[in-house]
Tab-separated table of C-alpha atoms in Angstrom:
chain	number	residue	atom	x	y	z
T	12	HIS	CA	48.154	127.166	81.856
T	13	ASP	CA	47.893	125.999	77.191
T	14	LEU	CA	51.679	126.475	77.689
T	15	ARG	CA	52.102	124.125	81.919
T	16	GLN	CA	50.414	120.875	79.756
T	17	HIS	CA	52.655	121.360	76.713
T	18	LEU	CA	55.841	121.305	78.820
T	19	THR	CA	54.636	118.808	81.214
T	20	VAL	CA	54.530	116.066	77.599
T	21	LEU	CA	58.174	117.692	77.182
T	22	SER	CA	58.784	117.172	80.738
T	23	GLY	CA	57.379	113.226	80.392
T	24	TYR	CA	59.797	112.904	76.516
T	25	ALA	CA	62.383	114.224	77.854
T	26	ALA	CA	62.305	112.166	81.116
T	27	ASN	CA	62.179	108.961	78.773
T	28	LYS	CA	64.784	110.334	77.300
T	29	ASP	CA	62.323	109.407	73.717
T	30	LEU	CA	64.400	112.857	71.390
T	31	ASP	CA	61.946	111.461	68.472
T	32	ALA	CA	58.574	112.374	70.632
T	33	ILE	CA	60.025	115.018	71.910
T	34	SER	CA	61.183	116.401	68.039
T	35	ASP	CA	56.923	115.293	66.953
T	36	TYR	CA	55.494	117.084	69.133
T	37	LEU	CA	57.466	120.357	69.371
T	38	ALA	CA	56.666	119.910	64.730
T	39	SER	CA	53.316	118.747	65.446
T	40	PHE	CA	53.375	122.190	68.425
T	41	ARG	CA	54.589	124.113	64.926
T	42	LYS	CA	51.847	122.563	62.571
T	43	HIS	CA	48.811	123.363	64.171
T	44	MET	CA	49.921	126.320	67.049
T	45	MET	CA	52.245	128.126	66.204
T	46	PRO	CA	51.293	131.038	63.514
T	47	GLU	CA	53.593	130.730	59.690
T	48	TRP	CA	56.583	132.952	60.607
T	49	LEU	CA	57.026	134.252	63.399
T	50	PRO	CA	57.135	138.431	63.779
T	51	ALA	CA	60.108	139.775	65.618
T	52	TYR	CA	58.342	141.827	68.401
T	53	CYS	CA	61.803	141.965	70.047
T	54	GLU	CA	65.443	140.522	70.152
T	55	ASN	CA	65.018	138.035	72.899
T	56	HIS	CA	63.478	134.481	70.799
T	57	ALA	CA	62.029	133.277	74.039
T	58	ILE	CA	59.459	136.729	73.985
T	59	ASN	CA	59.303	136.137	70.475
T	60	ALA	CA	57.290	132.520	70.286
T	61	ILE	CA	55.429	133.286	73.148
T	62	LEU	CA	54.055	137.056	72.251
T	63	SER	CA	53.525	135.175	68.917
T	64	TYR	CA	51.512	132.144	70.313
T	65	TYR	CA	49.277	134.379	72.597
T	66	ALA	CA	49.110	136.495	68.911
T	67	GLN	CA	47.795	133.938	67.972
T	68	ILE	CA	45.485	132.949	70.014
T	69	ALA	CA	44.544	136.205	70.168
T	70	GLU	CA	43.404	136.996	66.571
T	71	ASN	CA	41.471	133.183	65.908
T	72	ALA	CA	39.252	135.125	68.862
T	73	GLY	CA	38.364	138.392	67.497
T	74	THR	CA	40.595	140.112	70.612
T	75	THR	CA	42.843	142.911	68.910
T	76	LEU	CA	46.365	142.828	70.622
T	77	GLU	CA	48.591	145.433	70.215
T	78	ILE	CA	52.354	144.918	71.322
T	79	GLN	CA	55.779	147.023	71.776
T	80	ALA	CA	58.720	145.832	72.975
T	81	GLN	CA	61.959	146.715	73.286
T	82	MET	CA	63.747	143.745	74.671
T	83	GLU	CA	67.656	142.741	75.039
T	84	LYS	CA	68.224	138.675	73.933
T	85	GLU	CA	69.919	138.580	77.110
T	86	ILE	CA	67.767	139.217	80.117
T	87	PRO	CA	68.533	140.210	83.201
T	88	VAL	CA	66.834	137.194	85.099
T	89	PRO	CA	65.909	134.061	84.214
T	90	GLU	CA	63.970	133.039	80.946
T	91	PRO	CA	61.998	130.436	82.581
T	92	GLU	CA	60.750	132.757	84.697
T	93	PHE	CA	59.715	135.565	82.762
T	94	CYS	CA	58.104	133.965	80.262
T	95	VAL	CA	55.787	132.224	82.950
T	96	LEU	CA	55.568	135.512	84.283
T	97	LEU	CA	54.917	136.793	80.606
T	98	SER	CA	52.462	134.509	79.685
T	99	ASN	CA	50.119	134.230	82.551
T	100	LEU	CA	49.657	137.840	82.109
T	101	LEU	CA	48.243	137.241	78.517
T	102	GLU	CA	46.619	134.150	79.268
T	103	ASN	CA	44.530	136.552	81.425
T	104	ALA	CA	44.146	139.156	79.139
T	105	ILE	CA	42.981	137.210	76.692
T	106	GLU	CA	40.048	134.688	78.925
T	107	ALA	CA	38.909	138.027	80.504
T	108	CYS	CA	38.366	139.321	76.939
T	109	GLN	CA	36.650	135.942	76.105
T	110	ARG	CA	33.985	136.536	79.060
T	111	GLN	CA	33.053	139.546	77.185
T	112	ALA	CA	30.405	141.206	74.402
T	113	GLY	CA	31.422	142.916	71.684
T	114	SER	CA	35.320	144.149	71.036
T	115	SER	CA	38.437	143.997	73.106
T	116	GLN	CA	41.710	144.562	72.669
T	117	ILE	CA	45.129	144.087	75.110
T	118	HIS	CA	47.887	146.562	75.388
T	119	VAL	CA	51.121	144.368	76.079
T	120	ARG	CA	54.300	146.894	76.350
T	121	LEU	CA	57.168	145.480	77.449
T	122	LEU	CA	60.746	147.367	78.213
T	123	GLN	CA	64.427	146.621	79.584
T	124	THR	CA	65.480	150.204	80.058
T	125	CYS	CA	69.447	149.373	81.420
T	126	PRO	CA	70.338	145.574	80.976
T	127	SER	CA	68.960	145.082	84.337
T	128	LEU	CA	66.032	146.879	84.768
T	129	LEU	CA	62.381	144.683	83.242
T	130	SER	CA	58.710	146.605	83.204
T	131	LEU	CA	55.884	145.034	81.407
T	132	THR	CA	52.402	146.130	81.417
T	133	VAL	CA	49.633	144.216	79.960
T	134	ASP	CA	46.177	145.946	79.933
T	135	ASN	CA	43.072	144.275	79.386
T	136	THR	CA	39.102	146.103	77.818
T	137	CYS	CA	36.973	144.148	80.731
T	138	PRO	CA	33.560	145.981	81.499
T	139	GLU	CA	32.715	145.119	85.023
T	140	PRO	CA	35.660	145.078	87.774
T	141	PRO	CA	37.378	142.139	89.135
T	142	LYS	CA	36.620	140.842	92.385
T	143	TRP	CA	39.081	141.631	94.974
T	144	GLN	CA	38.622	138.249	97.917
T	145	ASN	CA	40.871	139.270	101.073
T	146	ASN	CA	43.628	141.560	99.013
T	147	SER	CA	44.443	139.286	96.319
T	148	LEU	CA	42.232	138.653	92.852
T	149	HIS	CA	39.286	136.704	92.528
T	150	SER	CA	39.328	133.722	89.900
T	151	SER	CA	37.639	133.561	86.936
T	152	LYS	CA	37.882	129.626	86.837
T	153	HIS	CA	36.663	127.963	89.342
T	154	ASN	CA	35.752	129.408	93.873
T	155	GLY	CA	38.614	131.770	95.647
T	156	THR	CA	41.066	133.487	94.463
T	157	GLY	CA	43.926	133.038	91.608
T	158	ILE	CA	46.739	131.315	92.276
T	159	GLY	CA	48.278	133.536	88.537
T	160	THR	CA	48.529	137.016	90.658
T	161	ARG	CA	49.888	135.486	93.170
T	162	SER	CA	52.574	133.891	91.071
T	163	VAL	CA	53.225	136.966	89.377
T	164	LYS	CA	54.022	139.232	92.878
T	165	ASN	CA	56.324	136.547	94.078
T	166	ILE	CA	57.817	135.940	90.877
T	167	ALA	CA	58.660	140.271	90.669
T	168	ALA	CA	59.209	140.441	94.338
T	169	ARG	CA	61.598	137.594	94.451
T	170	TYR	CA	63.656	140.285	91.402
T	171	HIS	CA	63.683	143.433	94.022
T	172	GLY	CA	60.173	144.727	91.656
T	173	GLY	CA	56.937	144.106	92.199
T	174	ALA	CA	53.394	143.833	90.462
T	175	ARG	CA	50.097	146.259	90.387
T	176	PHE	CA	46.567	145.004	89.822
T	177	GLU	CA	43.777	147.907	89.241
T	178	TRP	CA	40.319	148.415	87.256
T	179	LYS	CA	39.943	151.064	86.043
T	180	ASN	CA	36.751	153.123	83.841
T	181	GLY	CA	36.601	149.174	81.840
T	182	MET	CA	39.797	148.325	81.292
T	183	PHE	CA	42.486	146.626	83.699
T	184	TYR	CA	46.325	147.316	83.786
T	185	VAL	CA	48.876	145.249	85.037
T	186	SER	CA	52.186	146.776	85.650
T	187	VAL	CA	55.286	144.491	86.712
T	188	LEU	CA	58.576	146.507	87.613
T	189	LEU	CA	61.420	143.149	88.187
T	190	ASN	CA	65.032	144.045	89.072
T	191	PRO	CA	66.514	141.507	89.948
T	192	GLN	CA	70.161	143.944	90.822
T	193	GLY	CA	68.375	146.667	92.767
T	194	GLU	CA	66.833	147.159	96.176
T	195	ASP	CA	62.817	146.476	96.554
T	196	GLN	CA	61.713	150.033	95.506
T	197	PHE	CA	57.871	149.189	94.035
T	198	GLU	CA	55.499	149.136	95.931
T	199	ALA	CA	53.210	146.024	95.870
């Protein structure tokens, strides 16, 4: 959601063909929002940038974020869609952790097992079970269901995969499988 606002600003500058404004905005973003050194979680630069951005937010919020990523430089789905999916899950996990008292943690695992198969899990502490409404997660930001989990499910389905959301013993678990060259095999 924060990332969406940044993209909106950059899109506005691009529509006006204002390259200086784009350059200035990105320089300001790097100075104020990104750590000086980006860890290399995997070979894909866009995914590293997303992971580093949310790692900084988690650290600033006092949330422990553990990341394991085995991804190739080229991924089998469009990078922007995967970055939206990953950003959505990380932002939701961090927000859930910020709403709880005491220590909080997030575990992220990204695995590209072959050129065309991706799995992603994001697990976070969540002392209280989330509310469900009509088989969808209820939003903590407004009345009704959230659009984030629906977006994740739609992206997963588009690439012959699926997404699961479950709560158990104080943890919220999200599992996503993307299999763009395969048949629908993952039960949502």
